[in-house]
């Protein structure tokens, strides 16, 4: 069976046909890696080879059986695809996010498991904050990852889409895109270095930071406020008491560098009073 946790969402028909032709001539040179699950044997690595074998009508393929967990299956699938560069940037970002959301790993843990630096993992996950039209173009290969990174720095979807259209229209290089993004940011800051809503300063970079926190740590909404005398971060995590308690512990670990369990005896200590609530709002004030 195919792995339901397979990080690759799209298998290119042309590359699959090339693999079919290769296997027809040379056979399968590298065994598939599979794992035994309650639902049967599932593929960890080698789904393209398996699909090609089915097209050729092969009844048997060489396999290596691994004893692992669902988390281990996902980790191995990601590592195998990343090493082969088989995932597009959005698939990589979604795979990293799945490790964080479903298995509670931190960015540093994900980076260590997939053999990438923590900044690389964080920057890849920031691609998920792009408007859908730009993500689709990136997946289709219309533009490159180098083109979209400067767009993310603009913060606002409207600005991203306007510059995206200009890139396509003018067939801009990555360097030209970086220059144009800097120019757009400069014009915005010149027109509006900051806005004040009551006593709140609005600084574009803060929204960019908030979106990064949402993507990297799975919060439903993050807002960063700055006034003349203080800064405030509001993080909203929706869900039952158990889920929101886990988010509170995650914040604690990020801020203190230690496990919340060392200070909090049980989850019930954290969730007291939350049993009948469907949403928790966590506020951190600095200054």
mmCIF file with all atom_site columns, C-alpha atoms in Angstrom, residues 105-259:
data_model
loop_
_atom_site.group_PDB
_atom_site.id
_atom_site.type_symbol
_atom_site.label_atom_id
_atom_site.label_alt_id
_atom_site.label_comp_id
_atom_site.label_asym_id
_atom_site.label_entity_id
_atom_site.label_seq_id
_atom_site.pdbx_PDB_ins_code
_atom_site.Cartn_x
_atom_site.Cartn_y
_atom_site.Cartn_z
_atom_site.occupancy
_atom_site.B_iso_or_equiv
_atom_site.pdbx_formal_charge
_atom_site.auth_seq_id
_atom_site.auth_comp_id
_atom_site.auth_asym_id
_atom_site.auth_atom_id
_atom_site.pdbx_PDB_model_num
ATOM 1   C CA . UNK A 1 105 ? 8.382   18.359 17.248  1.00 0.00 ? 105 UNK A CA 1
ATOM 2   C CA . UNK A 1 106 ? 10.107  21.736 17.488  1.00 0.00 ? 106 UNK A CA 1
ATOM 3   C CA . UNK A 1 107 ? 11.806  23.412 14.546  1.00 0.00 ? 107 UNK A CA 1
ATOM 4   C CA . UNK A 1 108 ? 15.258  22.397 15.793  1.00 0.00 ? 108 UNK A CA 1
ATOM 5   C CA . UNK A 1 109 ? 14.152  18.745 16.144  1.00 0.00 ? 109 UNK A CA 1
ATOM 6   C CA . UNK A 1 110 ? 12.734  18.719 12.611  1.00 0.00 ? 110 UNK A CA 1
ATOM 7   C CA . UNK A 1 111 ? 15.955  20.249 11.280  1.00 0.00 ? 111 UNK A CA 1
ATOM 8   C CA . UNK A 1 112 ? 18.064  17.602 12.999  1.00 0.00 ? 112 UNK A CA 1
ATOM 9   C CA . UNK A 1 113 ? 15.927  14.734 11.688  1.00 0.00 ? 113 UNK A CA 1
ATOM 10  C CA . UNK A 1 114 ? 15.904  15.888 8.051   1.00 0.00 ? 114 UNK A CA 1
ATOM 11  C CA . UNK A 1 115 ? 19.535  17.009 8.005   1.00 0.00 ? 115 UNK A CA 1
ATOM 12  C CA . UNK A 1 116 ? 18.834  20.693 7.419   1.00 0.00 ? 116 UNK A CA 1
ATOM 13  C CA . UNK A 1 117 ? 19.621  23.797 9.468   1.00 0.00 ? 117 UNK A CA 1
ATOM 14  C CA . UNK A 1 118 ? 16.877  25.262 11.671  1.00 0.00 ? 118 UNK A CA 1
ATOM 15  C CA . UNK A 1 119 ? 16.806  28.524 9.645   1.00 0.00 ? 119 UNK A CA 1
ATOM 16  C CA . UNK A 1 120 ? 16.369  26.487 6.443   1.00 0.00 ? 120 UNK A CA 1
ATOM 17  C CA . UNK A 1 121 ? 13.377  24.652 7.931   1.00 0.00 ? 121 UNK A CA 1
ATOM 18  C CA . UNK A 1 122 ? 11.869  27.910 9.234   1.00 0.00 ? 122 UNK A CA 1
ATOM 19  C CA . UNK A 1 123 ? 12.361  29.713 5.919   1.00 0.00 ? 123 UNK A CA 1
ATOM 20  C CA . UNK A 1 124 ? 10.846  26.809 3.990   1.00 0.00 ? 124 UNK A CA 1
ATOM 21  C CA . UNK A 1 125 ? 7.775   26.813 6.239   1.00 0.00 ? 125 UNK A CA 1
ATOM 22  C CA . UNK A 1 126 ? 7.326   30.547 5.658   1.00 0.00 ? 126 UNK A CA 1
ATOM 23  C CA . UNK A 1 127 ? 6.438   29.665 2.052   1.00 0.00 ? 127 UNK A CA 1
ATOM 24  C CA . UNK A 1 128 ? 3.061   28.528 3.396   1.00 0.00 ? 128 UNK A CA 1
ATOM 25  C CA . UNK A 1 129 ? 2.196   32.165 4.170   1.00 0.00 ? 129 UNK A CA 1
ATOM 26  C CA . UNK A 1 130 ? 2.225   33.019 0.441   1.00 0.00 ? 130 UNK A CA 1
ATOM 27  C CA . UNK A 1 131 ? -1.092  33.636 -1.376  1.00 0.00 ? 131 UNK A CA 1
ATOM 28  C CA . UNK A 1 132 ? -2.423  30.500 -3.084  1.00 0.00 ? 132 UNK A CA 1
ATOM 29  C CA . UNK A 1 133 ? -1.774  31.833 -6.601  1.00 0.00 ? 133 UNK A CA 1
ATOM 30  C CA . UNK A 1 134 ? 1.932   32.234 -5.838  1.00 0.00 ? 134 UNK A CA 1
ATOM 31  C CA . UNK A 1 135 ? 2.161   28.815 -4.159  1.00 0.00 ? 135 UNK A CA 1
ATOM 32  C CA . UNK A 1 136 ? 0.525   27.225 -7.205  1.00 0.00 ? 136 UNK A CA 1
ATOM 33  C CA . UNK A 1 137 ? 3.029   28.946 -9.512  1.00 0.00 ? 137 UNK A CA 1
ATOM 34  C CA . UNK A 1 138 ? 5.905   27.721 -7.353  1.00 0.00 ? 138 UNK A CA 1
ATOM 35  C CA . UNK A 1 139 ? 4.631   24.119 -7.451  1.00 0.00 ? 139 UNK A CA 1
ATOM 36  C CA . UNK A 1 140 ? 4.128   24.334 -11.223 1.00 0.00 ? 140 UNK A CA 1
ATOM 37  C CA . UNK A 1 141 ? 7.673   25.618 -11.698 1.00 0.00 ? 141 UNK A CA 1
ATOM 38  C CA . UNK A 1 142 ? 6.525   28.932 -13.171 1.00 0.00 ? 142 UNK A CA 1
ATOM 39  C CA . UNK A 1 143 ? 8.734   30.752 -10.645 1.00 0.00 ? 143 UNK A CA 1
ATOM 40  C CA . UNK A 1 144 ? 11.482  29.574 -8.328  1.00 0.00 ? 144 UNK A CA 1
ATOM 41  C CA . UNK A 1 145 ? 11.924  29.539 -4.576  1.00 0.00 ? 145 UNK A CA 1
ATOM 42  C CA . UNK A 1 146 ? 14.502  32.290 -5.033  1.00 0.00 ? 146 UNK A CA 1
ATOM 43  C CA . UNK A 1 147 ? 11.813  34.504 -6.592  1.00 0.00 ? 147 UNK A CA 1
ATOM 44  C CA . UNK A 1 148 ? 9.236   34.066 -3.844  1.00 0.00 ? 148 UNK A CA 1
ATOM 45  C CA . UNK A 1 149 ? 11.444  34.632 -0.794  1.00 0.00 ? 149 UNK A CA 1
ATOM 46  C CA . UNK A 1 150 ? 11.666  38.405 -1.436  1.00 0.00 ? 150 UNK A CA 1
ATOM 47  C CA . UNK A 1 151 ? 7.868   38.444 -1.842  1.00 0.00 ? 151 UNK A CA 1
ATOM 48  C CA . UNK A 1 152 ? 7.366   37.025 1.656   1.00 0.00 ? 152 UNK A CA 1
ATOM 49  C CA . UNK A 1 153 ? 9.276   39.958 3.108   1.00 0.00 ? 153 UNK A CA 1
ATOM 50  C CA . UNK A 1 154 ? 6.597   42.349 1.792   1.00 0.00 ? 154 UNK A CA 1
ATOM 51  C CA . UNK A 1 155 ? 4.171   41.045 4.413   1.00 0.00 ? 155 UNK A CA 1
ATOM 52  C CA . UNK A 1 156 ? 0.889   41.992 2.709   1.00 0.00 ? 156 UNK A CA 1
ATOM 53  C CA . UNK A 1 157 ? -0.783  39.636 0.220   1.00 0.00 ? 157 UNK A CA 1
ATOM 54  C CA . UNK A 1 158 ? -1.778  42.540 -2.029  1.00 0.00 ? 158 UNK A CA 1
ATOM 55  C CA . UNK A 1 159 ? 1.825   43.700 -2.386  1.00 0.00 ? 159 UNK A CA 1
ATOM 56  C CA . UNK A 1 160 ? 3.027   40.125 -2.944  1.00 0.00 ? 160 UNK A CA 1
ATOM 57  C CA . UNK A 1 161 ? 0.507   39.533 -5.739  1.00 0.00 ? 161 UNK A CA 1
ATOM 58  C CA . UNK A 1 162 ? 1.244   42.859 -7.442  1.00 0.00 ? 162 UNK A CA 1
ATOM 59  C CA . UNK A 1 163 ? 4.971   42.140 -7.542  1.00 0.00 ? 163 UNK A CA 1
ATOM 60  C CA . UNK A 1 164 ? 4.320   38.511 -8.544  1.00 0.00 ? 164 UNK A CA 1
ATOM 61  C CA . UNK A 1 165 ? 2.376   39.687 -11.611 1.00 0.00 ? 165 UNK A CA 1
ATOM 62  C CA . UNK A 1 166 ? 5.185   42.093 -12.485 1.00 0.00 ? 166 UNK A CA 1
ATOM 63  C CA . UNK A 1 167 ? 7.759   39.268 -12.222 1.00 0.00 ? 167 UNK A CA 1
ATOM 64  C CA . UNK A 1 168 ? 5.763   37.152 -14.692 1.00 0.00 ? 168 UNK A CA 1
ATOM 65  C CA . UNK A 1 169 ? 5.134   40.086 -17.007 1.00 0.00 ? 169 UNK A CA 1
ATOM 66  C CA . UNK A 1 170 ? 8.779   41.144 -17.160 1.00 0.00 ? 170 UNK A CA 1
ATOM 67  C CA . UNK A 1 171 ? 10.301  37.655 -16.793 1.00 0.00 ? 171 UNK A CA 1
ATOM 68  C CA . UNK A 1 172 ? 12.418  39.001 -13.922 1.00 0.00 ? 172 UNK A CA 1
ATOM 69  C CA . UNK A 1 173 ? 15.495  37.280 -12.531 1.00 0.00 ? 173 UNK A CA 1
ATOM 70  C CA . UNK A 1 174 ? 15.883  36.499 -8.828  1.00 0.00 ? 174 UNK A CA 1
ATOM 71  C CA . UNK A 1 175 ? 18.262  39.444 -8.396  1.00 0.00 ? 175 UNK A CA 1
ATOM 72  C CA . UNK A 1 176 ? 15.813  41.795 -10.123 1.00 0.00 ? 176 UNK A CA 1
ATOM 73  C CA . UNK A 1 177 ? 13.012  40.485 -7.909  1.00 0.00 ? 177 UNK A CA 1
ATOM 74  C CA . UNK A 1 178 ? 15.070  41.153 -4.780  1.00 0.00 ? 178 UNK A CA 1
ATOM 75  C CA . UNK A 1 179 ? 15.754  44.715 -5.963  1.00 0.00 ? 179 UNK A CA 1
ATOM 76  C CA . UNK A 1 180 ? 12.078  45.329 -6.754  1.00 0.00 ? 180 UNK A CA 1
ATOM 77  C CA . UNK A 1 181 ? 10.991  43.962 -3.362  1.00 0.00 ? 181 UNK A CA 1
ATOM 78  C CA . UNK A 1 182 ? 13.422  46.302 -1.594  1.00 0.00 ? 182 UNK A CA 1
ATOM 79  C CA . UNK A 1 183 ? 12.085  49.195 -3.640  1.00 0.00 ? 183 UNK A CA 1
ATOM 80  C CA . UNK A 1 184 ? 8.459   48.365 -2.771  1.00 0.00 ? 184 UNK A CA 1
ATOM 81  C CA . UNK A 1 185 ? 9.280   48.076 0.940   1.00 0.00 ? 185 UNK A CA 1
ATOM 82  C CA . UNK A 1 186 ? 11.142  51.379 0.809   1.00 0.00 ? 186 UNK A CA 1
ATOM 83  C CA . UNK A 1 187 ? 8.204   53.134 -0.842  1.00 0.00 ? 187 UNK A CA 1
ATOM 84  C CA . UNK A 1 188 ? 5.760   51.741 1.720   1.00 0.00 ? 188 UNK A CA 1
ATOM 85  C CA . UNK A 1 189 ? 7.929   52.784 4.640   1.00 0.00 ? 189 UNK A CA 1
ATOM 86  C CA . UNK A 1 190 ? 8.504   56.230 3.115   1.00 0.00 ? 190 UNK A CA 1
ATOM 87  C CA . UNK A 1 191 ? 4.765   56.812 2.737   1.00 0.00 ? 191 UNK A CA 1
ATOM 88  C CA . UNK A 1 192 ? 3.903   55.272 6.072   1.00 0.00 ? 192 UNK A CA 1
ATOM 89  C CA . UNK A 1 193 ? 6.883   54.638 8.383   1.00 0.00 ? 193 UNK A CA 1
ATOM 90  C CA . UNK A 1 194 ? 4.344   53.790 11.064  1.00 0.00 ? 194 UNK A CA 1
ATOM 91  C CA . UNK A 1 195 ? 0.645   54.134 11.671  1.00 0.00 ? 195 UNK A CA 1
ATOM 92  C CA . UNK A 1 196 ? -0.898  54.805 15.041  1.00 0.00 ? 196 UNK A CA 1
ATOM 93  C CA . UNK A 1 197 ? -4.155  53.176 16.081  1.00 0.00 ? 197 UNK A CA 1
ATOM 94  C CA . UNK A 1 198 ? -4.874  54.821 19.411  1.00 0.00 ? 198 UNK A CA 1
ATOM 95  C CA . UNK A 1 199 ? -1.461  54.323 20.980  1.00 0.00 ? 199 UNK A CA 1
ATOM 96  C CA . UNK A 1 200 ? -0.413  51.361 18.824  1.00 0.00 ? 200 UNK A CA 1
ATOM 97  C CA . UNK A 1 201 ? 2.442   51.709 16.357  1.00 0.00 ? 201 UNK A CA 1
ATOM 98  C CA . UNK A 1 202 ? 1.909   49.705 13.184  1.00 0.00 ? 202 UNK A CA 1
ATOM 99  C CA . UNK A 1 203 ? 5.204   48.426 11.781  1.00 0.00 ? 203 UNK A CA 1
ATOM 100 C CA . UNK A 1 204 ? 5.011   46.119 8.696   1.00 0.00 ? 204 UNK A CA 1
ATOM 101 C CA . UNK A 1 205 ? 7.763   43.783 9.921   1.00 0.00 ? 205 UNK A CA 1
ATOM 102 C CA . UNK A 1 206 ? 5.680   42.847 12.978  1.00 0.00 ? 206 UNK A CA 1
ATOM 103 C CA . UNK A 1 207 ? 2.944   41.344 10.799  1.00 0.00 ? 207 UNK A CA 1
ATOM 104 C CA . UNK A 1 208 ? 5.579   39.310 8.958   1.00 0.00 ? 208 UNK A CA 1
ATOM 105 C CA . UNK A 1 209 ? 6.902   37.997 12.278  1.00 0.00 ? 209 UNK A CA 1
ATOM 106 C CA . UNK A 1 210 ? 3.361   37.157 13.433  1.00 0.00 ? 210 UNK A CA 1
ATOM 107 C CA . UNK A 1 211 ? 2.645   35.162 10.277  1.00 0.00 ? 211 UNK A CA 1
ATOM 108 C CA . UNK A 1 212 ? 5.899   33.235 10.686  1.00 0.00 ? 212 UNK A CA 1
ATOM 109 C CA . UNK A 1 213 ? 4.934   32.280 14.257  1.00 0.00 ? 213 UNK A CA 1
ATOM 110 C CA . UNK A 1 214 ? 1.489   31.140 13.046  1.00 0.00 ? 214 UNK A CA 1
ATOM 111 C CA . UNK A 1 215 ? 2.996   28.900 10.371  1.00 0.00 ? 215 UNK A CA 1
ATOM 112 C CA . UNK A 1 216 ? 5.903   27.517 12.401  1.00 0.00 ? 216 UNK A CA 1
ATOM 113 C CA . UNK A 1 217 ? 3.995   26.786 15.608  1.00 0.00 ? 217 UNK A CA 1
ATOM 114 C CA . UNK A 1 218 ? 0.446   26.142 14.400  1.00 0.00 ? 218 UNK A CA 1
ATOM 115 C CA . UNK A 1 219 ? -1.377  28.996 16.137  1.00 0.00 ? 219 UNK A CA 1
ATOM 116 C CA . UNK A 1 220 ? -4.697  30.105 14.667  1.00 0.00 ? 220 UNK A CA 1
ATOM 117 C CA . UNK A 1 221 ? -3.925  33.792 15.054  1.00 0.00 ? 221 UNK A CA 1
ATOM 118 C CA . UNK A 1 222 ? -0.884  35.736 16.236  1.00 0.00 ? 222 UNK A CA 1
ATOM 119 C CA . UNK A 1 223 ? -0.840  39.515 16.632  1.00 0.00 ? 223 UNK A CA 1
ATOM 120 C CA . UNK A 1 224 ? 2.137   41.612 17.692  1.00 0.00 ? 224 UNK A CA 1
ATOM 121 C CA . UNK A 1 225 ? 1.443   45.077 19.101  1.00 0.00 ? 225 UNK A CA 1
ATOM 122 C CA . UNK A 1 226 ? 3.954   47.789 19.843  1.00 0.00 ? 226 UNK A CA 1
ATOM 123 C CA . UNK A 1 227 ? 3.298   51.101 21.586  1.00 0.00 ? 227 UNK A CA 1
ATOM 124 C CA . UNK A 1 228 ? 5.618   53.797 22.805  1.00 0.00 ? 228 UNK A CA 1
ATOM 125 C CA . UNK A 1 229 ? 6.017   52.044 26.144  1.00 0.00 ? 229 UNK A CA 1
ATOM 126 C CA . UNK A 1 230 ? 5.470   48.310 25.642  1.00 0.00 ? 230 UNK A CA 1
ATOM 127 C CA . UNK A 1 231 ? 5.193   45.407 23.215  1.00 0.00 ? 231 UNK A CA 1
ATOM 128 C CA . UNK A 1 232 ? 2.512   42.725 23.350  1.00 0.00 ? 232 UNK A CA 1
ATOM 129 C CA . UNK A 1 233 ? 2.220   39.365 21.587  1.00 0.00 ? 233 UNK A CA 1
ATOM 130 C CA . UNK A 1 234 ? -1.242  37.749 21.429  1.00 0.00 ? 234 UNK A CA 1
ATOM 131 C CA . UNK A 1 235 ? -1.309  34.094 20.355  1.00 0.00 ? 235 UNK A CA 1
ATOM 132 C CA . UNK A 1 236 ? -4.636  32.325 19.853  1.00 0.00 ? 236 UNK A CA 1
ATOM 133 C CA . UNK A 1 237 ? -4.815  28.519 19.844  1.00 0.00 ? 237 UNK A CA 1
ATOM 134 C CA . UNK A 1 238 ? -8.238  26.999 19.197  1.00 0.00 ? 238 UNK A CA 1
ATOM 135 C CA . UNK A 1 239 ? -9.232  23.529 20.323  1.00 0.00 ? 239 UNK A CA 1
ATOM 136 C CA . UNK A 1 240 ? -10.050 21.478 23.388  1.00 0.00 ? 240 UNK A CA 1
ATOM 137 C CA . UNK A 1 241 ? -8.318  21.896 26.733  1.00 0.00 ? 241 UNK A CA 1
ATOM 138 C CA . UNK A 1 242 ? -5.745  19.179 26.018  1.00 0.00 ? 242 UNK A CA 1
ATOM 139 C CA . UNK A 1 243 ? -4.673  20.792 22.741  1.00 0.00 ? 243 UNK A CA 1
ATOM 140 C CA . UNK A 1 244 ? -4.486  24.335 24.097  1.00 0.00 ? 244 UNK A CA 1
ATOM 141 C CA . UNK A 1 245 ? -2.572  23.084 27.153  1.00 0.00 ? 245 UNK A CA 1
ATOM 142 C CA . UNK A 1 246 ? 0.016   21.584 24.808  1.00 0.00 ? 246 UNK A CA 1
ATOM 143 C CA . UNK A 1 247 ? 0.364   24.966 23.086  1.00 0.00 ? 247 UNK A CA 1
ATOM 144 C CA . UNK A 1 248 ? 0.852   26.699 26.440  1.00 0.00 ? 248 UNK A CA 1
ATOM 145 C CA . UNK A 1 249 ? 3.607   24.216 27.298  1.00 0.00 ? 249 UNK A CA 1
ATOM 146 C CA . UNK A 1 250 ? 5.187   24.813 23.889  1.00 0.00 ? 250 UNK A CA 1
ATOM 147 C CA . UNK A 1 251 ? 5.309   28.580 24.549  1.00 0.00 ? 251 UNK A CA 1
ATOM 148 C CA . UNK A 1 252 ? 6.782   27.937 27.983  1.00 0.00 ? 252 UNK A CA 1
ATOM 149 C CA . UNK A 1 253 ? 9.516   25.746 26.509  1.00 0.00 ? 253 UNK A CA 1
ATOM 150 C CA . UNK A 1 254 ? 10.358  28.321 23.822  1.00 0.00 ? 254 UNK A CA 1
ATOM 151 C CA . UNK A 1 255 ? 10.602  31.162 26.344  1.00 0.00 ? 255 UNK A CA 1
ATOM 152 C CA . UNK A 1 256 ? 12.441  29.315 29.106  1.00 0.00 ? 256 UNK A CA 1
ATOM 153 C CA . UNK A 1 257 ? 14.301  26.564 27.259  1.00 0.00 ? 257 UNK A CA 1
ATOM 154 C CA . UNK A 1 258 ? 13.036  23.959 29.737  1.00 0.00 ? 258 UNK A CA 1
ATOM 155 C CA . UNK A 1 259 ? 10.201  21.451 29.780  1.00 0.00 ? 259 UNK A CA 1
#
